[in-house]
Amino acid sequence: DGGITQSPKYLFRKEGQNVTLSCEQNLNHDAMYWYRQDPGQGLRLIYYSQIVNDFQKGDIAEGYSVSREKKESFPLTVTSAQKNPTAFYLCASIGKVSNTEAFFGQGTRLTVV
Amino acid sequence: AQSVTQLGSHVSVSEGALVLLRCNYSSSVPPYLFWYVQYPNQGLQLLLKYTSAATLVKGINGFEAEFKKSETSFHLTKPSAHMSDAAEYFCAVTQNSGGSNYKLTFGKGTLLTVNP
C-alpha cells in the first residue's frame, strides 16, 4: 500500500539536543511539507520542497532544518535553537502540486524535557 | 499573499442538526481550496476539494461545500450531524508561491462537538 510514514510516533528529548524526525513516502510524490501543530494555532508551515535537492522556508523555519536528498524522504531536524520545540509535527506530500490534495502522515509528538 | 480564516474555533451541535463550518480565504488569484478532518493524535484526511470544476463540491461522509467567489468563502456543511463527525476541521488553500513552488496554507481549525 502506498502512503506516507512518520517515525517515531512519540519522541522525548532533553533540552539542548538536536532531534531528527523521519518522513518517508512511497507515493512517488514530488512535493513534501512539514507542519507544526499547536492547540488553537492550526498547522503552521515549517519547510517545503517541490523537487529533490531544493527546499524553501515556510512561515516558522527558525530553529529547524531539512534535507531532500531523495524523492521519498524529507527529514526534519529540530535544533537546539528552536525555543519551544514541544509540539505535534505533521509531514505531508502532494503529487502534482496546485490542485491535488495532500496526503498526511500520522504525526510525531515531540516532547522536550 | 494567501490566508485562510475559519470563523469559530469551536462549534457545538446536536446530533441530527445542521453542521455549518465557515471558511473565508484571501487570494489574489483563483485558489484551490480544501477541507480536511483530523481525529485526535492522527494526521489529516481529505473531506473534499474545490479545483474550479464546480462550485458545489460533495465530499465524503455526507459533507459538501460551496465556493462563492463574490464572498471569498468556502463553507462546509452537512445536513444532519452524527456523533462520529466530532473532530477538528481545517480549511486549506494552495497557491503558487513563485516559479514552480506551491504553498499549502491552513486555517486555525474548528473543533466540532456533537451532543447526543
mmCIF file of C-alpha atoms in Angstrom, chain B residues 12-65:
data_model
loop_
_atom_site.group_PDB
_atom_site.id
_atom_site.type_symbol
_atom_site.label_atom_id
_atom_site.label_comp_id
_atom_site.label_asym_id
_atom_site.label_seq_id
_atom_site.Cartn_x
_atom_site.Cartn_y
_atom_site.Cartn_z
ATOM 1 C CA SER B 12 -21.253 22.607 19.061
ATOM 2 C CA VAL B 13 -24.347 20.988 17.522
ATOM 3 C CA SER B 14 -26.902 18.391 18.500
ATOM 4 C CA GLU B 15 -26.990 15.025 16.794
ATOM 5 C CA GLY B 16 -29.185 15.332 13.695
ATOM 6 C CA ALA B 17 -28.747 19.107 13.420
ATOM 7 C CA LEU B 18 -27.205 21.032 10.550
ATOM 8 C CA VAL B 19 -23.436 21.439 10.602
ATOM 9 C CA LEU B 20 -22.015 24.699 9.235
ATOM 10 C CA LEU B 21 -18.285 25.420 9.466
ATOM 11 C CA ARG B 22 -17.146 28.710 7.970
ATOM 12 C CA CYS B 23 -14.068 29.412 5.889
ATOM 13 C CA ASN B 24 -13.037 32.593 4.113
ATOM 14 C CA TYR B 25 -9.950 32.988 2.013
ATOM 15 C CA SER B 26 -7.930 35.845 0.659
ATOM 16 C CA SER B 27 -6.204 35.245 -2.607
ATOM 17 C CA SER B 28 -5.009 37.358 -5.474
ATOM 18 C CA VAL B 29 -5.631 34.575 -7.966
ATOM 19 C CA PRO B 30 -8.223 31.788 -8.169
ATOM 20 C CA PRO B 31 -7.414 29.408 -5.368
ATOM 21 C CA TYR B 32 -7.592 25.686 -4.933
ATOM 22 C CA LEU B 33 -9.473 25.035 -1.694
ATOM 23 C CA PHE B 34 -9.692 22.020 0.566
ATOM 24 C CA TRP B 35 -11.384 20.825 3.726
ATOM 25 C CA TYR B 36 -9.614 18.282 5.923
ATOM 26 C CA VAL B 37 -10.692 16.449 9.068
ATOM 27 C CA GLN B 38 -8.441 15.420 11.941
ATOM 28 C CA TYR B 39 -9.225 12.946 14.692
ATOM 29 C CA PRO B 40 -7.194 13.110 17.925
ATOM 30 C CA ASN B 41 -3.490 12.309 17.581
ATOM 31 C CA GLN B 42 -3.808 11.491 13.905
ATOM 32 C CA GLY B 43 -2.901 13.049 10.586
ATOM 33 C CA LEU B 44 -5.353 14.894 8.360
ATOM 34 C CA GLN B 45 -7.793 13.261 5.980
ATOM 35 C CA LEU B 46 -9.260 14.982 2.928
ATOM 36 C CA LEU B 47 -13.008 15.656 3.044
ATOM 37 C CA LEU B 48 -13.374 17.499 -0.248
ATOM 38 C CA LYS B 49 -11.650 19.881 -2.631
ATOM 39 C CA TYR B 50 -12.522 22.719 -4.991
ATOM 40 C CA THR B 51 -10.482 22.964 -8.166
ATOM 41 C CA SER B 52 -12.781 25.183 -10.302
ATOM 42 C CA ALA B 53 -14.730 22.371 -11.974
ATOM 43 C CA ALA B 54 -17.933 23.015 -9.997
ATOM 44 C CA THR B 55 -18.840 25.494 -7.283
ATOM 45 C CA LEU B 56 -20.737 22.953 -5.183
ATOM 46 C CA VAL B 57 -18.434 20.188 -4.097
ATOM 47 C CA LYS B 58 -19.518 16.951 -2.480
ATOM 48 C CA GLY B 59 -17.167 15.064 -0.225
ATOM 49 C CA ILE B 60 -17.037 12.030 1.986
ATOM 50 C CA ASN B 61 -19.312 11.287 4.953
ATOM 51 C CA GLY B 62 -22.128 13.467 3.602
ATOM 52 C CA PHE B 63 -20.219 16.753 3.721
ATOM 53 C CA GLU B 64 -20.352 19.366 0.994
ATOM 54 C CA ALA B 65 -19.004 22.868 0.436
#
